[in-house]
Tab-separated table of C-alpha atoms in Angstrom:
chain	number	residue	atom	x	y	z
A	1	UNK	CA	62.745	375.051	-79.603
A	2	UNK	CA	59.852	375.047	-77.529
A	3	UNK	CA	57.681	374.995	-80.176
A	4	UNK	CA	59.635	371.739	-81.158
A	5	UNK	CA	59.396	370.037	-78.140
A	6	UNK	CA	55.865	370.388	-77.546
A	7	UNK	CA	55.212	368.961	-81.058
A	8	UNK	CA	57.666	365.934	-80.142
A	9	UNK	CA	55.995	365.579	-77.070
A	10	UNK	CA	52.235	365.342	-78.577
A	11	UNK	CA	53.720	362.913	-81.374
A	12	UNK	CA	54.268	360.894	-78.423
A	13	UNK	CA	51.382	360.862	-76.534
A	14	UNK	CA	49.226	360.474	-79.784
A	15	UNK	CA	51.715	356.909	-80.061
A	16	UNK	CA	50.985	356.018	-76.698
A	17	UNK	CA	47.431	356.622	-77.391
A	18	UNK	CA	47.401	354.461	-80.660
A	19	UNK	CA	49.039	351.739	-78.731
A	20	UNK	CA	46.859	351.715	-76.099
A	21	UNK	CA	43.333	351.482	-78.477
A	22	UNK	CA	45.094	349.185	-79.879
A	23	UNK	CA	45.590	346.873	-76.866
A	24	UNK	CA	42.259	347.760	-75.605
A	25	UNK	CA	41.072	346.308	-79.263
A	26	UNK	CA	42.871	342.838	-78.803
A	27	UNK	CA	41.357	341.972	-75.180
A	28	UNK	CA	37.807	341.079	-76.019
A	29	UNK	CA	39.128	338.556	-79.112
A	30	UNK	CA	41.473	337.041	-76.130
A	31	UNK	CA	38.406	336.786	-73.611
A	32	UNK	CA	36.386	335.195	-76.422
A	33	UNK	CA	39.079	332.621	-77.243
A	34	UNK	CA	39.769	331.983	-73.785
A	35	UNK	CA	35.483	331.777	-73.124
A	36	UNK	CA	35.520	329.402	-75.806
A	37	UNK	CA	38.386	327.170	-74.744
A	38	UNK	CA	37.164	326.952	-71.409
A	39	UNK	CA	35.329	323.381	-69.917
A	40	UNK	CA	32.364	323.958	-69.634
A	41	UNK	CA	30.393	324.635	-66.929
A	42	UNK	CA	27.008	322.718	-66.398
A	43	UNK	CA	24.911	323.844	-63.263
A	44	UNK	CA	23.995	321.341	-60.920
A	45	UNK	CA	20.183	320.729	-61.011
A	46	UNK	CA	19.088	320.116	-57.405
A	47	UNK	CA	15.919	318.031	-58.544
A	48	UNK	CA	17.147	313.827	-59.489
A	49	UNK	CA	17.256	313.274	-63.226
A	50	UNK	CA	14.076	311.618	-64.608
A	51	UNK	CA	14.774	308.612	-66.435
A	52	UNK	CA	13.298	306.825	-69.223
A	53	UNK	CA	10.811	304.352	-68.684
A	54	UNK	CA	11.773	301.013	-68.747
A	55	UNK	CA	9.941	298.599	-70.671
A	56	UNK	CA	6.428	297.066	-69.365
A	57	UNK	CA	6.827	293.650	-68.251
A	58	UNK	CA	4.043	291.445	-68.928
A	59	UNK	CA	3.315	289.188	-65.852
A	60	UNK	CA	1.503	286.445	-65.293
A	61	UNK	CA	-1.084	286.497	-62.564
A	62	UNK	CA	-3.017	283.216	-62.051
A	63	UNK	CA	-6.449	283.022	-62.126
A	64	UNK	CA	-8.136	281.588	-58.124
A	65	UNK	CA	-11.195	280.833	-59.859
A	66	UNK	CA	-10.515	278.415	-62.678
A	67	UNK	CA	-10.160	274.494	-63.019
A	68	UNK	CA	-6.257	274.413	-62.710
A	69	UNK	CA	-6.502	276.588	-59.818
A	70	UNK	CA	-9.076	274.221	-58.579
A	71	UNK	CA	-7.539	270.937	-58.584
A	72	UNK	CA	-3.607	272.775	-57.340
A	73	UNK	CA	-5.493	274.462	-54.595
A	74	UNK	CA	-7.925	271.926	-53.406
A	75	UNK	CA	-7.438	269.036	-51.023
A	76	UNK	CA	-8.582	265.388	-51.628
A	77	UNK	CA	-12.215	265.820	-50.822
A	78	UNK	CA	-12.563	268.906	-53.575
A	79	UNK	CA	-10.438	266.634	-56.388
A	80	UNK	CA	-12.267	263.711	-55.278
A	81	UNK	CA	-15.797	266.036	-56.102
A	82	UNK	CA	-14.519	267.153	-59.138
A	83	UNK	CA	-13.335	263.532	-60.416
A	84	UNK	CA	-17.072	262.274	-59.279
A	85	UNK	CA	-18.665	265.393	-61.655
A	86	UNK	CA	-16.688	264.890	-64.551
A	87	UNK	CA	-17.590	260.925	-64.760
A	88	UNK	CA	-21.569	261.692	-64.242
A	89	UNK	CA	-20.836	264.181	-66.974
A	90	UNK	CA	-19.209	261.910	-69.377
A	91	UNK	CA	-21.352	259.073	-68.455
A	92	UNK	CA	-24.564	261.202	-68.947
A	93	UNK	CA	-23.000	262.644	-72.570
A	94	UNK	CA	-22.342	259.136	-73.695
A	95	UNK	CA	-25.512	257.980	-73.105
A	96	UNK	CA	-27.296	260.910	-74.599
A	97	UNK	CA	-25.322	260.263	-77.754
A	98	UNK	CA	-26.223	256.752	-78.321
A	99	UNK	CA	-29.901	257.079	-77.410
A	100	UNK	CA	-29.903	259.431	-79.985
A	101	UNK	CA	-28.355	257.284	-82.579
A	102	UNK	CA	-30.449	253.792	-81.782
A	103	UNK	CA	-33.932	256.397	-81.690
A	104	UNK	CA	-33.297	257.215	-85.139
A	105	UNK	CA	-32.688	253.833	-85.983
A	106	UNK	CA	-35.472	252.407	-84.855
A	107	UNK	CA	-37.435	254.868	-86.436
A	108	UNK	CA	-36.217	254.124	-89.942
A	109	UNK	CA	-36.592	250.008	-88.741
A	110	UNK	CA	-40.192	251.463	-88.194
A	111	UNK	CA	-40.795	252.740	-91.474
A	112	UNK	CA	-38.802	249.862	-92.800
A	113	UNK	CA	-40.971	247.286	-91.498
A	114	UNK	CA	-44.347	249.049	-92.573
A	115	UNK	CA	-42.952	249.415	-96.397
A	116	UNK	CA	-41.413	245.855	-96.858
A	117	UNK	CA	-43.255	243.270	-93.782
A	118	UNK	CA	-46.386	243.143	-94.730
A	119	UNK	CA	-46.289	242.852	-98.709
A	120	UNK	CA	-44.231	239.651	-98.507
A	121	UNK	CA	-45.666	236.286	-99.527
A	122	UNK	CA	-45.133	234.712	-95.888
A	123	UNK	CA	-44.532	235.693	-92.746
A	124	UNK	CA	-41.182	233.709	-92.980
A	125	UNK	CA	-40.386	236.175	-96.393
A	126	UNK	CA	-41.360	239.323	-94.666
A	127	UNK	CA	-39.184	238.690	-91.528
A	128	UNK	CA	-36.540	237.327	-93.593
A	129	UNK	CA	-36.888	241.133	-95.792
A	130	UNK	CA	-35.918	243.144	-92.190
A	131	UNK	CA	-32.211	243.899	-91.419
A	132	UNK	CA	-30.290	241.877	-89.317
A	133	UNK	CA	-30.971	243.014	-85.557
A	134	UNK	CA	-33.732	244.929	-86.313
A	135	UNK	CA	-35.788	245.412	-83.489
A	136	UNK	CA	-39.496	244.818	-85.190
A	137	UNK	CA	-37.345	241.178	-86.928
A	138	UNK	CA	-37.200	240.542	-83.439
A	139	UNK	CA	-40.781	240.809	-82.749
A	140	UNK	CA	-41.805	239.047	-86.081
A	141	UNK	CA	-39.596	235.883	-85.516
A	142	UNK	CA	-40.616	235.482	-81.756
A	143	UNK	CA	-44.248	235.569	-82.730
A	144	UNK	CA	-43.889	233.426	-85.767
A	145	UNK	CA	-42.311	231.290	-83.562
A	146	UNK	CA	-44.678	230.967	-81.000
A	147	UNK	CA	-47.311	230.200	-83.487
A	148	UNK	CA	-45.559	227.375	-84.899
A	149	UNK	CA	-44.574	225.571	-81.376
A	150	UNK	CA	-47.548	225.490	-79.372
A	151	UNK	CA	-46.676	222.488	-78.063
A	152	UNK	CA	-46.144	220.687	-74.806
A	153	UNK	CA	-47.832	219.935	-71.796
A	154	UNK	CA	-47.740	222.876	-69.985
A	155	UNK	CA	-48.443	225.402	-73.258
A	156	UNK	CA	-51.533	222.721	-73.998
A	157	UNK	CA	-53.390	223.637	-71.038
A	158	UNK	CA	-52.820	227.964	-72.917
A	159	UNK	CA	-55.303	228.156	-75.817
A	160	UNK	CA	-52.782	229.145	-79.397
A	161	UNK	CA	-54.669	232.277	-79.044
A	162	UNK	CA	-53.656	233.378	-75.661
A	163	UNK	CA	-50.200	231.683	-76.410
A	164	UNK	CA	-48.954	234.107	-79.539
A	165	UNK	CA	-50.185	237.330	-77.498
A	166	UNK	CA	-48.479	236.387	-74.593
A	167	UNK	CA	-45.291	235.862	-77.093
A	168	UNK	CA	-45.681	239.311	-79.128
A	169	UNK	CA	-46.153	241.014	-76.259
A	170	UNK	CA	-43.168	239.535	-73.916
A	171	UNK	CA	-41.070	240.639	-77.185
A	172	UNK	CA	-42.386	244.377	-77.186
A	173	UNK	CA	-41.612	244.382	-73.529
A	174	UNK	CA	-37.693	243.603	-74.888
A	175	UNK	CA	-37.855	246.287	-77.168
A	176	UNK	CA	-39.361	248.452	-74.890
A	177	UNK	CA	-36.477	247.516	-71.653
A	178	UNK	CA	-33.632	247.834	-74.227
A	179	UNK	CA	-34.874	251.770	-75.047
A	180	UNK	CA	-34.919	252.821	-71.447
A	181	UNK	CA	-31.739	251.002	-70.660
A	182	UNK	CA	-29.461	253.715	-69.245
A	183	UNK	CA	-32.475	256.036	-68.859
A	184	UNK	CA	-31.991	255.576	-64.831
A	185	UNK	CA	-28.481	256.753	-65.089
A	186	UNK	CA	-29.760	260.075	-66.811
A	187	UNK	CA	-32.121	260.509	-64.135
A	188	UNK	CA	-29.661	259.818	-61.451
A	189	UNK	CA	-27.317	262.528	-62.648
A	190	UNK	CA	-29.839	265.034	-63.468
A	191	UNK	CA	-31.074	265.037	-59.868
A	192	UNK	CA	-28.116	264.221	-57.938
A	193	UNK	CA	-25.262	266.352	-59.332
A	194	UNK	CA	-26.566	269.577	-58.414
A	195	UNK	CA	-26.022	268.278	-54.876
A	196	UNK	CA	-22.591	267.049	-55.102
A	197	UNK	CA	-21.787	270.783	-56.647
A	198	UNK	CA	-23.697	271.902	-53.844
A	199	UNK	CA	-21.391	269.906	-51.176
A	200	UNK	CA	-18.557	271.046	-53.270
A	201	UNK	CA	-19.607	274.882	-52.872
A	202	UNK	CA	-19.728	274.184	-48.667
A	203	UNK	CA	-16.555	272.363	-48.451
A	204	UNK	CA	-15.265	275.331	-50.185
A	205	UNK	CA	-16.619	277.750	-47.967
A	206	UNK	CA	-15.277	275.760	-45.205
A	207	UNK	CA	-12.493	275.358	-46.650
A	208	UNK	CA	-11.895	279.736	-46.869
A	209	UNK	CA	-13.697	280.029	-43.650
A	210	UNK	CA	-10.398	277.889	-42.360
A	211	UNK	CA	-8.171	279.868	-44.344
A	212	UNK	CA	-9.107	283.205	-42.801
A	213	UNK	CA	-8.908	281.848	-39.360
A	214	UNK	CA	-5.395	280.629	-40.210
A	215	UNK	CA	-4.090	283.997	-41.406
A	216	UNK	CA	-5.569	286.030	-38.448
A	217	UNK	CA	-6.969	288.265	-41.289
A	218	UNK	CA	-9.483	288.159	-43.914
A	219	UNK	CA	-7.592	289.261	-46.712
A	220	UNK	CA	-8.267	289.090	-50.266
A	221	UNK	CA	-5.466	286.832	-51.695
A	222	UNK	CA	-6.547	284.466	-48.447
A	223	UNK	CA	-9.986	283.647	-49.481
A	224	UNK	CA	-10.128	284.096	-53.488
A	225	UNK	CA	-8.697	280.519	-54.022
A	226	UNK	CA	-11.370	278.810	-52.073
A	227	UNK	CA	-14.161	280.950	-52.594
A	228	UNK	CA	-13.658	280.748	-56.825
A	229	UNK	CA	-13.238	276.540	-55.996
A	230	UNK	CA	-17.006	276.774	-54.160
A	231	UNK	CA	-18.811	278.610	-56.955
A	232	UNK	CA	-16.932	277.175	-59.817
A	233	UNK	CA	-18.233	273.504	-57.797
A	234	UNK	CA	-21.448	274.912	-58.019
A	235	UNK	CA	-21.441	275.924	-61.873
A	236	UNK	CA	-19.902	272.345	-62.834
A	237	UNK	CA	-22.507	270.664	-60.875
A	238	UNK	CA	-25.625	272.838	-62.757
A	239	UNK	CA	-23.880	271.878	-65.873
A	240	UNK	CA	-23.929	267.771	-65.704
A	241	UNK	CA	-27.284	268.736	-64.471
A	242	UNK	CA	-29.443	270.433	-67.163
A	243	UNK	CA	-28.159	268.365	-70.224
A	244	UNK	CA	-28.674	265.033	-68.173
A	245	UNK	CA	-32.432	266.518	-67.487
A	246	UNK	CA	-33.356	267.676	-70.905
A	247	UNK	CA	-31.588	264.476	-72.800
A	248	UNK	CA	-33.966	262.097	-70.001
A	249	UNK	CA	-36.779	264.151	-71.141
A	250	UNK	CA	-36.408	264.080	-74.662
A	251	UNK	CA	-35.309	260.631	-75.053
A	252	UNK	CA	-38.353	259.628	-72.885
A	253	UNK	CA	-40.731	261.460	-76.026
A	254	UNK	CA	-38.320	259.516	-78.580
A	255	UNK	CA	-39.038	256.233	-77.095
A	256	UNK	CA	-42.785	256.920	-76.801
A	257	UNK	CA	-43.176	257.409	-80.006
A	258	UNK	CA	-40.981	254.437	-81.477
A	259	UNK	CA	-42.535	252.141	-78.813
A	260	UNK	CA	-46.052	253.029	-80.452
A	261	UNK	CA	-44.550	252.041	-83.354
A	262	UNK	CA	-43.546	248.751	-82.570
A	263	UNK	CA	-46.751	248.421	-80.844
A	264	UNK	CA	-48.735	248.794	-83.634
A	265	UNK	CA	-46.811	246.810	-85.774
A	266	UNK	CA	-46.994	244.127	-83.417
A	267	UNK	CA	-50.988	244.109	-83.388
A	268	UNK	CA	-51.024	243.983	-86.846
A	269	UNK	CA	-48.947	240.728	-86.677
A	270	UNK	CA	-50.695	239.507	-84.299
A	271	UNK	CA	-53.724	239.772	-86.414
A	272	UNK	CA	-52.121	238.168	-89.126
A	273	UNK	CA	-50.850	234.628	-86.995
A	274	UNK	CA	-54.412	234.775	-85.731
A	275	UNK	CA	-55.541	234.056	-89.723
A	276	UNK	CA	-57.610	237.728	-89.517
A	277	UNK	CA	-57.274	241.104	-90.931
A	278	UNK	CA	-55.913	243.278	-88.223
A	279	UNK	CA	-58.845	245.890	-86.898
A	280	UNK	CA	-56.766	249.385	-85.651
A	281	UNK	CA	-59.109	251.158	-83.393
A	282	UNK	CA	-58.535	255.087	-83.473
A	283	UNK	CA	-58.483	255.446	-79.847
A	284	UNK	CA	-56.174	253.672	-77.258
A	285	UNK	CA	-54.441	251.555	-80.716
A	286	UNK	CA	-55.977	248.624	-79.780
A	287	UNK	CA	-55.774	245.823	-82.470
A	288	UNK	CA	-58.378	242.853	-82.636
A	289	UNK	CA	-58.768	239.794	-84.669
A	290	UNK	CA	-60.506	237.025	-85.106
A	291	UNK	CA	-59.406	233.860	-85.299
A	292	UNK	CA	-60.115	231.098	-87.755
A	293	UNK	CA	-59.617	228.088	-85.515
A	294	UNK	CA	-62.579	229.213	-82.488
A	295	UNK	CA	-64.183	232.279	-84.193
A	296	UNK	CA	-63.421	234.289	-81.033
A	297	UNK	CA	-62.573	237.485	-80.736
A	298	UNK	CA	-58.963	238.096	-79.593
A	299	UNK	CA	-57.305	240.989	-78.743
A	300	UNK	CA	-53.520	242.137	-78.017
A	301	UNK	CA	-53.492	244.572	-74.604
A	302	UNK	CA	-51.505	247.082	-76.280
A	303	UNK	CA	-53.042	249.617	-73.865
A	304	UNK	CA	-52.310	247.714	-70.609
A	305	UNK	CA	-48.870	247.499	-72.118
A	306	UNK	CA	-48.287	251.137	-73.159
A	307	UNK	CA	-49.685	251.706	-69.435
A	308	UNK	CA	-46.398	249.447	-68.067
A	309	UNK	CA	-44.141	251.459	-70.380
């Protein structure tokens, strides 16, 4: 019996045993499914959350120093300095443009003249051969007619010979004021504008010098406005300045050389009303003939002439 019961009694605690492994087996899948069913957790980062950059704006920052910021920022003296620049420079452009067109032309009237003038039959054919406006037709029909109207009381008491050189050269002197005309105007800009930028770069100065006593301060975004209006005055200025210069200069050699031109041409004319082969001296361009009528010698003051140009 005893032997029974203690064989009953380790059957059961071997089935307690089982049961318990058993149980102890099962916890750990229930933790895990419970772990995994759980919200969760996230830990709470003490340092703020860096966000993404946002996307670079593009702005717009006006520029102190350029013509727009010029004429918004300037009072009525600075506009009325700027307006006063910009007409010299127009003025000085247009000029330059069509002293350069009527140089040329009168170059190829030049050359013209010296191919189709003097291989005419007449003087009347030959002047009649120039182009209309041409500046040496001029010169031949006002001598031509000077030779054939010396008449009157008051041209009797002028010899004919006096009378046509008198005429050819009154008509160079035409020539010669219509190639300089507008040549003052160059000269005028080309010495004055630097000034007006000048008084443009002071009333700018001023004008900062003002705005800094205003503010209390000298601060950048106080005086950038006016300072960029005084030198940008100043650059405008320079340039009406140095194209007004170099155009007066250039135009000045043009004309000397076309005037020389007509100049000779003229002495050769003269030569021919006279009745005489033209003579060309080599060195001032003098031009003497003689005439048929008084066998004296004549000549056309092409020197003192060039000396008045």
């Amino acid at each position: 019996m005893s032997i029974k019961k203690l064989s009953s009694a380790a059957a059961a605690l071997a089935l307690v045993a089982a049961l318990g492994i058993t149980a102890l087996g099962h916890q750990p899948a229930l933790a895990q499914d419970q772990a995994s069913t759980a919200t969760p957790v996230t830990a709470v980062d003490s340092k703020p959350a860096v966000t993404a950059p946002a996307a670079a704006t593009k702005e717009t920052v006006d520029n102190p120093y350029g013509i727009e910021a010029l004429w918004s920022q300037g009072d009525l003296v600075a506009r009325g300095t700027l307006i006063i620049l910009i007409l010299m420079s127009a003025g000085s452009w247009y000029i330059l443009v069509t002293k350069l067109y009527e140089s040329y032309k009168l170059a190829s009237q030049a050359r013209e003249a010296r191919k189709t003038f003097f291989r005419a039959s007449s003087l009347q054919e030959g002047a009649q051969k120039l182009k209309e406006g041409s500046a040496f037709r001029f010169i031949a029909e006002s001598s031509i007619e000077a030779s054939n109207h010396h008449e009157g009381e008051l041209t009797e008491n002028i010899d004919r010979n006096t009378w046509v050189t008198l005429s050819v050269q009154r008509a160079i002197d035409e020539v010669q004021a219509r190639q300089q005309d507008g040549l003052a105007f160059l000269g005028t800009v080309g010495s004055t504008s630097p000034f007006i930028g000048l008084f443009g770069t002071v009333w700018g100065i001023l004008h900062a010098l003002t705005a800094i006593g205003v503010a209390g301060q000298a601060s950048i975004d106080k005086v950038a406005g006016p300072v960029g209006e005084s030198l940008l005055m100043t650059a405008i200025g320079l340039a009406v300045a140095v194209p007004a210069v170099l155009g007066y200069n250039w135009i000045v050699r043009r004309n000397k050389v076309t005037l020389d031109a007509a100049r000779s041409f003229a002495a050769e004319l003269h030569g021919v009303l006279l009745g005489a082969k033209p003579i060309r001296l080599v060195g001032g361009g003098h031009a003497s003939a003689t005439s048929s009528n008084n066998n004296a010698p004549t000549s056309l003051p092409v020197a003192a002439a060039r000396a008045a140009g």
